[in-house]
Tab-separated table of C-alpha atoms and ligand atoms in Angstrom:
chain	number	residue	atom	x	y	z
M	16	MET	CA	12.761	142.094	142.275
M	17	THR	CA	11.120	145.290	143.372
M	18	TYR	CA	12.611	148.716	142.919
M	19	HIS	CA	12.391	151.787	145.120
M	20	SER	CA	12.965	155.501	144.714
M	21	HIS	CA	16.388	156.591	145.932
M	22	LEU	CA	14.588	159.427	147.742
M	23	ASP	CA	12.041	157.209	149.481
M	24	PRO	CA	12.575	153.494	150.167
M	25	GLY	CA	8.813	153.161	150.705
M	26	MET	CA	7.997	154.118	147.111
M	27	ALA	CA	8.086	150.818	145.232
M	28	ALA	CA	7.625	149.520	141.683
M	29	ARG	CA	8.078	146.308	139.715
M	30	PHE	CA	10.700	146.227	136.958
M	31	GLY	CA	8.225	146.800	134.115
M	32	ASP	CA	6.732	149.882	135.738
M	33	ALA	CA	10.122	151.293	136.740
M	34	LEU	CA	11.302	150.862	133.138
M	35	LEU	CA	8.290	152.502	131.501
M	36	ALA	CA	7.943	155.250	134.127
M	37	SER	CA	11.671	156.198	134.024
M	38	LEU	CA	11.549	158.249	137.237
M	39	ALA	CA	9.730	157.555	140.499
M	40	PRO	CA	6.683	159.773	141.157
M	41	ASP	CA	8.745	161.725	143.717
M	42	GLY	CA	11.374	162.489	141.052
M	43	GLY	CA	13.801	159.914	142.494
M	44	LEU	CA	15.846	157.368	140.575
M	45	TRP	CA	14.677	153.763	140.714
M	46	MET	CA	17.065	151.380	142.481
M	47	PRO	CA	16.818	147.608	142.870
M	48	ASP	CA	15.792	146.786	146.468
M	49	VAL	CA	18.678	144.375	146.781
M	50	ILE	CA	21.557	143.551	144.499
M	51	PRO	CA	21.250	139.791	144.032
M	52	HIS	CA	24.356	137.998	145.259
M	53	ILE	CA	25.459	135.219	142.949
M	54	PRO	CA	27.510	132.491	144.650
M	55	ALA	CA	31.011	131.789	143.290
M	56	SER	CA	30.026	128.327	142.061
M	57	ARG	CA	27.210	129.826	139.976
M	58	MET	CA	29.521	132.576	138.716
M	59	ALA	CA	31.878	129.912	137.367
M	60	THR	CA	29.109	128.458	135.198
M	61	LEU	CA	28.170	131.934	133.939
M	62	GLY	CA	31.743	132.493	132.777
M	63	ALA	CA	31.577	129.318	130.711
M	64	MET	CA	28.499	130.541	128.792
M	65	SER	CA	28.325	132.797	125.769
M	66	PHE	CA	27.956	136.442	126.749
M	67	ALA	CA	24.322	136.532	125.573
M	68	ASP	CA	23.348	133.516	127.698
M	69	CYS	CA	25.224	134.884	130.703
M	70	ALA	CA	23.356	138.202	130.263
M	71	ALA	CA	20.018	136.378	130.141
M	72	GLU	CA	20.782	134.533	133.400
M	73	LEU	CA	21.731	137.776	135.113
M	74	ALA	CA	18.756	139.665	133.710
M	75	ALA	CA	16.380	137.117	135.218
M	76	HIS	CA	17.376	138.389	138.682
M	77	PHE	CA	16.253	141.923	137.838
M	78	THR	CA	13.174	141.485	135.681
M	79	ASP	CA	10.820	139.571	138.033
M	80	SER	CA	8.797	136.942	136.274
M	81	LEU	CA	8.081	139.387	133.488
M	82	PHE	CA	9.881	137.252	130.927
M	83	ASP	CA	10.300	133.506	131.046
M	84	PRO	CA	13.872	132.150	130.790
M	85	ASP	CA	13.505	131.166	127.127
M	86	ALA	CA	12.177	134.604	126.196
M	87	LEU	CA	15.054	136.287	128.007
M	88	ARG	CA	17.607	134.076	126.314
M	89	ALA	CA	16.082	134.797	122.890
M	90	LEU	CA	16.023	138.517	123.677
M	91	CYS	CA	19.682	138.578	124.724
M	92	ARG	CA	20.848	136.434	121.813
M	93	ASP	CA	19.086	138.792	119.437
M	94	ALA	CA	20.437	141.908	121.199
M	95	TYR	CA	24.006	140.675	121.606
M	96	SER	CA	24.869	139.319	118.202
M	97	TYR	CA	28.280	140.996	118.162
M	98	ASP	CA	31.712	140.481	119.649
M	99	MET	CA	33.225	141.856	122.895
M	100	PRO	CA	36.965	141.145	122.697
M	101	MET	CA	39.618	141.857	125.318
M	102	VAL	CA	42.780	142.737	123.402
M	103	THR	CA	46.291	144.036	124.036
M	104	SER	CA	47.706	147.025	122.183
M	105	ALA	CA	49.320	144.479	119.865
M	106	GLY	CA	45.892	143.046	119.043
M	107	GLU	CA	46.328	139.774	120.990
M	108	ARG	CA	43.131	138.542	122.580
M	109	LEU	CA	42.803	137.528	126.196
M	110	ASP	CA	42.422	133.788	126.152
M	111	PRO	CA	42.103	131.872	129.434
M	112	ALA	CA	43.427	128.773	127.643
M	113	MET	CA	46.721	130.479	126.734
M	114	PRO	CA	49.642	131.479	128.970
M	115	PRO	CA	49.393	135.114	130.134
M	116	GLN	CA	50.506	137.517	127.384
M	117	SER	CA	50.129	140.819	129.164
M	118	ASP	CA	48.685	142.392	132.273
M	119	HIS	CA	46.736	145.020	130.365
M	120	PHE	CA	43.792	144.600	128.001
M	121	PHE	CA	41.275	146.872	126.336
M	122	LEU	CA	37.744	145.642	126.876
M	123	GLU	CA	36.358	146.686	123.491
M	124	LEU	CA	32.670	147.439	123.927
M	125	PHE	CA	32.275	149.191	120.574
M	126	HIS	CA	31.472	146.391	118.150
M	127	GLY	CA	27.694	146.924	118.217
M	128	PRO	CA	25.723	148.622	115.431
M	129	THR	CA	26.430	152.225	116.519
M	130	LEU	CA	30.047	151.577	117.522
M	131	ALA	CA	29.886	152.625	121.182
M	132	PHE	CA	29.188	150.736	124.425
M	133	LYS	CA	25.751	152.368	124.661
M	134	ASP	CA	24.484	149.627	122.299
M	135	PHE	CA	24.693	147.064	125.123
M	136	ALA	CA	22.108	148.827	127.257
M	137	ALA	CA	20.037	150.319	124.432
M	138	ARG	CA	19.488	147.000	122.689
M	139	PHE	CA	18.384	145.236	125.878
M	140	MET	CA	16.201	148.132	126.974
M	141	GLY	CA	14.633	148.585	123.528
M	142	ARG	CA	13.656	144.944	123.268
M	143	ALA	CA	12.390	144.713	126.855
M	144	ALA	CA	10.342	147.909	126.567
M	145	SER	CA	8.755	146.976	123.259
M	146	ARG	CA	7.711	143.538	124.589
M	147	LEU	CA	6.053	145.265	127.539
M	148	MET	CA	4.254	147.729	125.311
M	149	GLN	CA	3.094	145.032	122.916
M	150	ALA	CA	1.666	143.127	125.857
M	151	SER	CA	-0.160	146.130	127.325
M	152	GLY	CA	-0.991	148.015	124.134
M	153	GLU	CA	0.539	151.186	125.591
M	154	ARG	CA	2.386	153.864	123.598
M	155	ARG	CA	5.463	155.803	124.649
M	156	THR	CA	7.277	158.909	123.547
M	157	ILE	CA	10.932	158.447	124.333
M	158	LEU	CA	13.025	161.498	125.090
M	159	VAL	CA	16.762	161.032	125.067
M	160	ALA	CA	19.411	163.678	125.660
M	161	THR	CA	22.712	162.705	124.102
M	162	SER	CA	26.281	163.870	124.419
M	163	GLY	CA	26.981	161.891	121.252
M	164	ASP	CA	26.544	158.138	121.531
M	165	THR	CA	23.359	157.425	123.503
M	166	GLY	CA	21.059	158.985	120.916
M	167	GLY	CA	22.403	156.822	118.109
M	168	ALA	CA	22.188	153.639	120.157
M	169	ILE	CA	18.641	154.338	121.362
M	170	GLY	CA	17.471	155.475	117.909
M	171	ASP	CA	18.896	152.331	116.355
M	172	ALA	CA	17.394	150.087	119.050
M	173	PHE	CA	13.852	151.527	118.701
M	174	LEU	CA	13.815	152.282	114.970
M	175	GLY	CA	10.651	151.004	113.286
M	176	GLN	CA	9.104	149.669	116.512
M	177	ASP	CA	5.343	150.081	116.851
M	178	GLY	CA	3.978	152.173	119.677
M	179	VAL	CA	7.126	154.266	120.118
M	180	ASP	CA	8.328	157.653	118.927
M	181	VAL	CA	11.886	158.639	119.800
M	182	PHE	CA	13.085	162.239	120.125
M	183	ILE	CA	16.854	162.662	120.320
M	184	LEU	CA	18.177	165.955	121.725
M	185	PHE	CA	21.820	166.751	121.056
M	186	PRO	CA	23.819	169.916	121.763
M	187	GLU	CA	24.433	171.747	118.497
M	188	GLY	CA	28.184	171.755	117.819
M	189	GLY	CA	28.746	169.615	120.932
M	190	VAL	CA	29.150	166.233	119.218
M	191	SER	CA	31.703	165.011	116.686
M	192	THR	CA	30.994	165.410	112.958
M	193	VAL	CA	30.585	161.658	112.571
M	194	GLN	CA	28.251	161.421	115.576
M	195	GLU	CA	26.132	164.278	114.219
M	196	GLN	CA	25.879	162.617	110.813
M	197	GLN	CA	24.895	159.354	112.500
M	198	LEU	CA	22.301	161.032	114.772
M	199	CYS	CA	20.647	162.882	111.895
M	200	THR	CA	20.364	159.895	109.533
M	201	ILE	CA	18.862	157.171	111.708
M	202	GLY	CA	15.434	156.935	110.146
M	203	GLY	CA	13.907	157.808	106.770
M	204	ALA	CA	11.306	160.532	106.133
M	205	ASN	CA	8.375	158.898	107.970
M	206	SER	CA	10.350	157.129	110.616
M	207	ASN	CA	9.579	157.066	114.337
M	208	VAL	CA	12.989	158.545	115.219
M	209	HIS	CA	13.231	162.357	115.306
M	210	THR	CA	16.421	164.322	115.879
M	211	LEU	CA	16.560	167.788	117.480
M	212	SER	CA	19.656	169.960	117.676
M	213	VAL	CA	19.488	172.134	120.777
M	214	THR	CA	21.280	175.480	120.868
M	215	GLY	CA	22.955	174.765	124.214
M	216	THR	CA	25.164	172.266	126.033
M	217	PHE	CA	24.521	168.634	126.894
M	218	ASP	CA	23.560	169.726	130.408
M	219	ASP	CA	20.851	171.916	128.820
M	220	CYS	CA	19.578	168.885	126.874
M	221	GLN	CA	19.579	166.781	130.015
M	222	ALA	CA	17.819	169.550	131.969
M	223	LEU	CA	15.124	169.788	129.253
M	224	VAL	CA	14.431	166.084	129.466
M	225	LYS	CA	14.362	166.186	133.264
M	226	GLY	CA	12.112	169.272	133.135
M	227	ALA	CA	9.630	167.475	130.886
M	228	PHE	CA	9.526	164.509	133.277
M	229	ALA	CA	9.125	166.729	136.303
M	230	ASP	CA	5.838	167.994	134.848
M	231	PRO	CA	3.189	165.273	135.403
M	232	ALA	CA	0.776	166.904	132.957
M	233	LEU	CA	3.364	166.792	130.166
M	234	SER	CA	4.368	163.242	130.997
M	235	ALA	CA	0.754	162.147	130.792
M	236	ARG	CA	-0.006	164.161	127.644
M	237	PHE	CA	2.801	162.567	125.661
M	238	ASP	CA	3.314	159.268	127.578
M	239	LEU	CA	6.926	160.234	128.117
M	240	MET	CA	9.664	157.738	128.802
M	241	SER	CA	13.358	158.450	129.268
M	242	ALA	CA	16.049	156.379	127.628
M	243	ASN	CA	18.844	158.173	129.468
M	244	SER	CA	20.664	156.488	132.275
M	245	ILE	CA	18.205	158.005	134.746
M	246	ASN	CA	16.186	154.988	133.555
M	247	VAL	CA	17.134	151.921	135.570
M	248	GLY	CA	16.591	149.829	132.429
M	249	ARG	CA	19.715	151.447	130.962
M	250	VAL	CA	21.888	150.812	133.982
M	251	ILE	CA	21.125	147.163	134.797
M	252	PRO	CA	22.331	145.739	131.428
M	253	GLN	CA	25.585	147.640	131.866
M	254	SER	CA	26.429	145.272	134.708
M	255	PHE	CA	26.246	142.178	132.481
M	256	TYR	CA	29.454	142.734	130.539
M	257	TYR	CA	31.417	143.457	133.705
M	258	VAL	CA	30.376	140.118	135.168
M	259	TRP	CA	31.295	138.207	132.024
M	260	ALA	CA	34.572	140.049	131.295
M	261	SER	CA	35.775	139.870	134.910
M	262	LEU	CA	35.169	136.108	135.020
M	263	HIS	CA	37.264	135.689	131.888
M	264	ALA	CA	40.069	137.954	133.100
M	265	LYS	CA	40.118	136.185	136.449
M	266	ALA	CA	40.185	132.762	134.786
M	267	ALA	CA	43.284	133.823	132.851
M	268	TYR	CA	45.059	135.258	135.921
M	269	PRO	CA	43.445	133.718	139.010
M	270	GLU	CA	45.966	134.993	141.536
M	271	ARG	CA	46.021	138.614	140.425
M	272	ASP	CA	43.700	141.426	141.480
M	273	LEU	CA	41.476	142.773	138.724
M	274	VAL	CA	41.343	146.540	138.233
M	275	ILE	CA	39.012	148.094	135.656
M	276	SER	CA	39.361	151.635	134.321
M	277	ILE	CA	36.158	153.289	133.083
M	278	PRO	CA	36.185	156.542	131.087
M	279	SER	CA	33.232	158.279	132.741
M	280	GLY	CA	30.735	161.097	132.334
M	281	ASN	CA	27.220	160.442	133.623
M	282	LEU	CA	28.582	157.519	135.675
M	283	GLY	CA	26.078	155.043	134.218
M	284	ASN	CA	28.796	152.683	133.042
M	285	LEU	CA	30.465	152.835	136.466
M	286	THR	CA	27.113	152.161	138.157
M	287	GLY	CA	26.821	149.007	136.031
M	288	GLY	CA	30.316	147.963	137.123
M	289	LEU	CA	29.554	148.553	140.791
M	290	ILE	CA	26.355	146.520	140.545
M	291	ALA	CA	28.371	143.686	138.947
M	292	GLN	CA	30.879	143.830	141.791
M	293	GLN	CA	28.102	143.727	144.392
M	294	MET	CA	26.632	140.702	142.595
M	295	GLY	CA	29.932	138.967	143.292
M	296	ALA	CA	31.906	139.569	140.076
M	297	PRO	CA	35.632	139.238	140.884
M	298	ILE	CA	36.545	142.921	140.471
M	299	ASP	CA	38.857	144.497	143.043
M	300	ARG	CA	38.901	148.127	142.053
M	301	PHE	CA	37.573	150.685	139.590
M	302	ILE	CA	39.547	153.556	138.178
M	303	VAL	CA	37.070	156.320	137.354
M	304	ALA	CA	38.702	158.403	134.632
M	305	HIS	CA	37.269	161.779	133.664
M	306	ASN	CA	38.148	164.689	131.438
M	307	VAL	CA	38.189	168.124	133.100
M	308	ASN	CA	34.456	167.763	133.811
M	309	ASP	CA	35.246	165.959	137.025
M	310	PRO	CA	32.984	166.780	139.992
M	311	PHE	CA	33.007	163.073	140.911
M	312	VAL	CA	36.801	163.069	141.206
M	313	ASP	CA	36.566	166.081	143.515
M	314	TYR	CA	34.026	164.215	145.571
M	315	LEU	CA	36.303	161.183	145.930
M	316	VAL	CA	39.314	163.327	146.787
M	317	VAL	CA	37.872	166.168	148.868
M	318	GLY	CA	34.569	164.670	149.946
M	319	GLU	CA	32.500	167.537	148.595
M	320	TYR	CA	30.185	167.242	145.607
M	321	ARG	CA	29.862	170.402	143.546
M	322	PRO	CA	28.183	169.903	140.172
M	323	ARG	CA	29.034	172.688	137.724
M	324	PRO	CA	28.432	173.708	134.116
M	325	SER	CA	30.221	171.418	131.657
M	326	VAL	CA	32.999	172.588	129.377
M	327	PRO	CA	33.611	171.128	125.909
M	328	THR	CA	36.519	168.684	125.496
M	329	LEU	CA	37.910	166.168	122.998
M	330	SER	CA	36.048	163.382	124.800
M	331	ASN	CA	32.673	165.031	124.263
M	332	ALA	CA	30.560	162.074	125.424
M	333	MET	CA	31.959	162.758	128.906
M	334	ASP	CA	31.298	166.523	128.950
M	335	ILE	CA	28.958	166.321	131.899
M	336	GLY	CA	29.027	168.662	134.862
M	337	ARG	CA	26.127	167.093	136.754
M	338	PRO	CA	26.384	163.307	136.425
M	339	ASN	CA	22.908	161.930	136.872
M	340	ASN	CA	23.924	158.581	138.369
M	341	PHE	CA	25.761	160.156	141.292
M	342	PRO	CA	22.831	159.526	143.698
M	343	ARG	CA	22.692	155.876	142.600
M	344	ILE	CA	26.345	155.420	143.466
M	345	LEU	CA	25.886	156.953	146.909
M	346	SER	CA	22.924	154.706	147.462
M	347	LEU	CA	24.916	151.581	146.464
M	348	PHE	CA	27.400	152.532	149.192
M	349	ASP	CA	24.836	153.646	151.784
M	350	GLN	CA	26.332	157.150	151.511
M	351	ASN	CA	29.587	155.834	152.987
M	352	LEU	CA	32.429	157.760	151.343
M	353	GLU	CA	35.169	155.697	152.988
M	354	VAL	CA	33.873	152.439	151.532
M	355	LEU	CA	33.307	154.096	148.156
M	356	ARG	CA	36.923	155.290	148.189
M	357	ARG	CA	38.177	151.772	148.758
M	358	VAL	CA	36.458	150.670	145.565
M	359	CYS	CA	36.711	153.739	143.301
M	360	TRP	CA	39.835	155.709	142.522
M	361	GLY	CA	39.221	158.917	140.548
M	362	VAL	CA	41.509	160.815	138.217
M	363	SER	CA	41.084	163.407	135.457
M	364	PHE	CA	43.064	164.634	132.456
M	365	ASP	CA	42.962	167.718	130.261
M	366	ASP	CA	42.801	167.725	126.468
M	367	ASP	CA	46.486	168.468	125.826
M	368	THR	CA	47.562	165.492	127.908
M	369	THR	CA	44.918	163.331	126.230
M	370	ALA	CA	45.947	164.291	122.690
M	371	ALA	CA	49.645	163.763	123.441
M	372	HIS	CA	49.028	160.328	124.994
M	373	LEU	CA	46.725	159.222	122.184
M	374	ARG	CA	49.349	160.186	119.575
M	375	ARG	CA	52.240	158.589	121.459
M	376	HIS	CA	50.392	155.332	122.100
M	377	TYR	CA	49.373	155.109	118.447
M	378	ARG	CA	52.920	155.780	117.189
M	379	GLU	CA	54.437	153.266	119.611
M	380	THR	CA	51.937	150.427	119.282
M	381	GLY	CA	49.706	151.057	116.252
M	382	TYR	CA	46.618	150.788	118.508
M	383	LEU	CA	44.350	153.779	117.998
M	384	MET	CA	42.080	154.742	120.902
M	385	CYS	CA	39.099	157.094	120.801
M	386	PRO	CA	39.597	160.154	123.059
M	387	HIS	CA	37.404	158.649	125.836
M	388	THR	CA	39.288	155.366	125.846
M	389	THR	CA	42.508	157.394	125.962
M	390	VAL	CA	41.354	159.045	129.190
M	391	GLY	CA	40.627	155.587	130.605
M	392	HIS	CA	44.021	154.284	129.520
M	393	MET	CA	45.839	157.190	131.168
M	394	GLY	CA	43.828	156.380	134.299
M	395	THR	CA	45.191	152.829	134.194
M	396	LEU	CA	48.774	154.050	133.814
M	397	ALA	CA	48.437	156.617	136.604
M	398	PHE	CA	46.980	154.036	138.987
M	399	ARG	CA	49.633	151.476	138.120
M	400	HIS	CA	52.321	154.040	138.790
M	401	LEU	CA	50.991	154.527	142.324
M	402	HIS	CA	50.231	150.840	142.946
M	403	PRO	CA	52.932	148.828	141.199
M	404	ASP	CA	51.683	145.485	142.615
M	405	ASP	CA	50.657	142.636	140.369
M	406	ALA	CA	47.205	143.102	138.916
M	407	THR	CA	45.329	142.588	135.693
M	408	PHE	CA	44.062	145.822	134.171
M	409	LEU	CA	41.121	146.234	131.849
M	410	THR	CA	40.673	149.630	130.212
M	411	VAL	CA	37.130	149.920	128.929
M	412	ALA	CA	37.237	150.994	125.267
M	413	THR	CA	33.934	152.837	124.979
M	414	ALA	CA	33.796	153.879	121.318
M	415	HIS	CA	35.323	153.089	117.950
M	416	PRO	CA	37.985	155.689	117.098
M	417	ALA	CA	36.413	156.434	113.695
M	418	LYS	CA	33.462	158.086	115.462
M	419	PHE	CA	35.898	160.859	116.357
M	420	ALA	CA	37.673	161.068	113.015
M	421	ASP	CA	37.519	164.888	112.927
M	422	SER	CA	39.629	165.341	116.044
M	423	LEU	CA	41.735	162.173	115.693
M	424	GLU	CA	42.894	162.952	112.163
M	425	LYS	CA	44.314	166.243	113.410
M	426	ILE	CA	46.013	164.579	116.357
M	427	ILE	CA	47.689	161.744	114.464
M	428	ASP	CA	47.971	163.604	111.165
M	429	GLU	CA	46.576	160.704	109.122
M	430	THR	CA	43.312	160.013	107.342
M	431	LEU	CA	41.147	157.340	108.950
M	432	SER	CA	39.122	154.850	106.981
M	433	MET	CA	35.439	154.708	107.912
M	434	PRO	CA	33.737	151.474	108.921
M	435	GLU	CA	30.964	150.519	106.493
M	436	ARG	CA	28.134	151.694	108.796
M	437	LEU	CA	29.548	155.178	109.217
M	438	ALA	CA	30.341	155.464	105.525
M	439	ARG	CA	26.678	154.708	104.811
M	440	ALA	CA	25.518	157.443	107.195
M	441	TYR	CA	27.593	159.894	105.164
M	442	GLN	CA	25.671	159.020	101.999
M	443	THR	CA	22.308	159.737	103.643
M	444	GLU	CA	20.698	163.169	103.797
M	445	LYS	CA	20.440	164.683	107.284
M	446	ARG	CA	17.037	165.206	108.932
M	447	VAL	CA	17.206	167.458	111.974
M	448	THR	CA	15.130	170.205	113.598
M	449	PRO	CA	16.890	172.984	115.542
M	450	ILE	CA	15.224	174.097	118.802
M	451	GLU	CA	15.987	176.582	121.583
M	452	PRO	CA	16.872	175.062	124.966
M	453	THR	CA	13.444	175.790	126.489
M	454	LEU	CA	10.641	173.512	127.581
M	455	ASP	CA	8.201	175.536	125.453
M	456	ALA	CA	10.222	174.881	122.326
M	457	LEU	CA	10.411	171.162	123.102
M	458	VAL	CA	6.697	170.874	123.863
M	459	GLY	CA	5.827	172.812	120.696
M	460	HIS	CA	7.855	170.394	118.635
M	461	LEU	CA	6.435	167.272	120.298
M	462	ALA	CA	2.902	168.599	119.718
M	463	SER	CA	3.590	169.350	116.048
M	464	VAL	CA	4.805	165.817	115.404
M	465	LEU	CA	2.506	163.817	117.668
M	466	GLU	CA	-0.786	165.709	117.824
W	517	PLP	C1	28.596	157.737	127.179
W	517	PLP	C2	30.057	157.594	126.951
W	517	PLP	C3	30.975	157.634	128.014
W	517	PLP	C4	30.561	157.949	129.426
W	517	PLP	O1	29.760	156.942	130.003
W	517	PLP	P1	28.855	157.289	131.288
W	517	PLP	O2	28.032	156.089	131.507
W	517	PLP	O3	28.048	158.481	130.910
W	517	PLP	O4	29.776	157.593	132.412
W	517	PLP	C5	32.310	157.404	127.740
W	517	PLP	N1	32.737	157.175	126.473
W	517	PLP	C6	31.880	157.140	125.431
W	517	PLP	C7	32.423	156.905	124.072
W	517	PLP	C8	30.509	157.344	125.631
W	517	PLP	O5	29.670	157.312	124.596
C-alpha cells in the first residue's frame, strides 16, 4: 500500500515513512491510495477470529510487506490483550449464538490500560513505530496534543521504549481531574514521557503541534513525530474494531440494518469507521454525535464548513472547533457532500441536555455512561425517533465513566468507585511543566530536556 498527501496525489510514501513523518512534506495528511476491498466471504472468516487476529489480517493490507504475518499477529495479540464487549444497558452481552435480546448495544471500547478507546490506536501505533525505529536505529520526539485521553494512551504505549521521547501537551484546566492526574503520573522521574500543561485551549495545543511540524528546521532538529490523529498510523487501527464489531452485530441480526453512533471531536474515530465501511464492513449508517463544538454537523446540514474556536463542555475530549480529520473525510468521499450525507447523519447536544439524559438513563437502567458516550447515546435515540425502521444500533462507548468522576458525581449525586489503575495514579506524585501557548516556549522546553 502506498499513501499520498491529501493535497497532492502525486506525493507518495510507504506506510513506514508516512507513520514516522506524520505529515506529508506539503503539510497534507497521508491517505491510503486505495481502501482495500475485502470480499464478503473473507469478511465472514474475519468475524470468526479473535479481535487481535482479525486486526492483524486487516493491518496487513495497510502496512506493505513491512511486517510478516506472524510478526503482525504477535504485535496485535500483544496490543489487544483486553476485552471489547457489546452490552445492553442491562449488562447483557451481544451473542450471535443467542436469540436477539435488544436492538441497542454499547460497544465498550474503554477496557484498555488507560480506559478510553484511544488505547486501540495508540497501542498498535506504538508497537509498529518502535519496531521501525529499532530496525533503522532512528530516534523520534513525539509531540501529542491531548484533549484528555490521547495523551494518556500514547504515553502508556511508548513508556520506557528506547529511541523515543514523548511530550504530552494538555490544556490547563481543560481536562477532567482524573485525566489530569493520569497524564501527570505516567512515567517516573527519569522517564521518556514528559507532560506539559499549556495555558490555553486544546485548539492552542493542537496549533502548537502543527506549528512545530510546519517548520522543517524544527522537525529535523528534534526528529519530530506526531501521535495525534493527523498521523495516519492512528487512524488505520481505528477501522479494525468497526470491522470486527459490525460482523458480530450483523451475525446476530442478519436482516437488520446496522447503524453506529460515534461521539466525535477530531473525527478520527469516525474516519476509522468510514474506512471500515469502505473495506466492506456491513455498516449502513453512522450517527456523528457532537457537543456544541459542532462545525461538522453544520457542514452536513448546511453544506458550509466553518471551523471556530472551541468552547469547554462536559465532554471535554470532544471540545474541538477545528477537527483535523475533516479533510480525510472529504477525501474518502471525493468531496461529494451528497454521498457523505447518505452515510453520515450529524447531531449535537448541549451540556444541560447531556447531564439530564445521563442522570435519567442511570436512574432508569443502572448503566452509567461517560459524558461523551451520553452524547452518542442521545444521537442514537434522536436518529431512531426520525427513522423508526428496524435496525441494530451500536453506540460507541468511548471512555470509562470513572475518568470523569468530578463531573459525574455532581450529576448523579453519588460517589464513584475508582478502577484500580486510576486509584494508583492518585497515589503517585504529579510531574508536569507549565508552558505558554507559544512555539518559543515549546521549543525552549524541548531543548532543555533533549539537548
Ligand atoms: C478522543 C475522544 C472522543 C472523540 O474522538 P475523535 O476521534 O476525536 O472524534 C470521544 N470520546 C472520548 C472519551 C475521547 O477520548
